[in-house]
Amino acid sequence: AAHSYTQGNPRLIDNLMTDAFAIGSQRKCKVIDADIIRDAVENQALD
């Protein structure tokens, strides 16, 4: 999911994963799964 959205662009990967880690932390998740990545993609689209 992350690679599809970012097309391998390192800056986009960094931004996406920063959002994903923040979402995972807020939800107290131990694993960043595809649902969290999708939510991070939605956040990126809103920015």
Coordinates of C-alpha atoms in Angstrom, one line a residue:
A1 CA 0.0 0.0 0.0
A2 CA 2.8 2.4 0.9
H3 CA 4.8 1.8 -2.3
S4 CA 1.7 2.1 -4.5
Y5 CA 0.9 5.5 -3.1
T6 CA 4.5 6.9 -3.0
Q7 CA 5.7 5.1 -6.2
G8 CA 9.0 4.6 -4.3
N9 CA 9.7 8.4 -3.8
P10 CA 11.8 8.6 -0.6
R11 CA 10.3 11.9 0.5
L12 CA 6.7 10.7 0.1
I13 CA 7.6 7.5 1.9
D14 CA 9.1 9.5 4.8
N15 CA 6.0 11.7 5.1
L16 CA 3.6 8.8 4.8
M17 CA 5.3 6.7 7.4
T18 CA 5.6 9.7 9.8
D19 CA 1.8 10.0 9.6
A20 CA 1.4 6.2 9.9
F21 CA 3.5 6.1 13.0
A22 CA 1.6 9.0 14.5
I23 CA -1.7 7.3 13.8
G24 CA -0.4 4.0 15.2
S25 CA 0.8 5.7 18.4
Q26 CA -2.5 7.5 18.9
R27 CA -4.3 4.1 18.6
K28 CA -1.7 2.4 20.8
C29 CA -0.9 -0.2 18.1
K30 CA 2.1 -2.3 18.2
V31 CA 2.0 -3.0 14.4
I32 CA 1.5 -0.6 11.6
D33 CA -0.9 -2.5 9.3
A34 CA -2.5 -1.8 5.9
D35 CA -5.5 0.0 7.6
I36 CA -3.2 2.5 9.3
I37 CA -1.3 3.0 6.0
R38 CA -4.6 3.7 4.2
D39 CA -5.6 6.2 6.9
A40 CA -2.2 7.9 6.5
V41 CA -2.7 8.1 2.8
E42 CA -6.1 9.7 3.4
N43 CA -4.4 12.3 5.7
Q44 CA -1.8 13.0 3.0
A45 CA -4.5 13.5 0.4
L46 CA -6.2 16.1 2.8
D47 CA -3.0 18.1 3.2

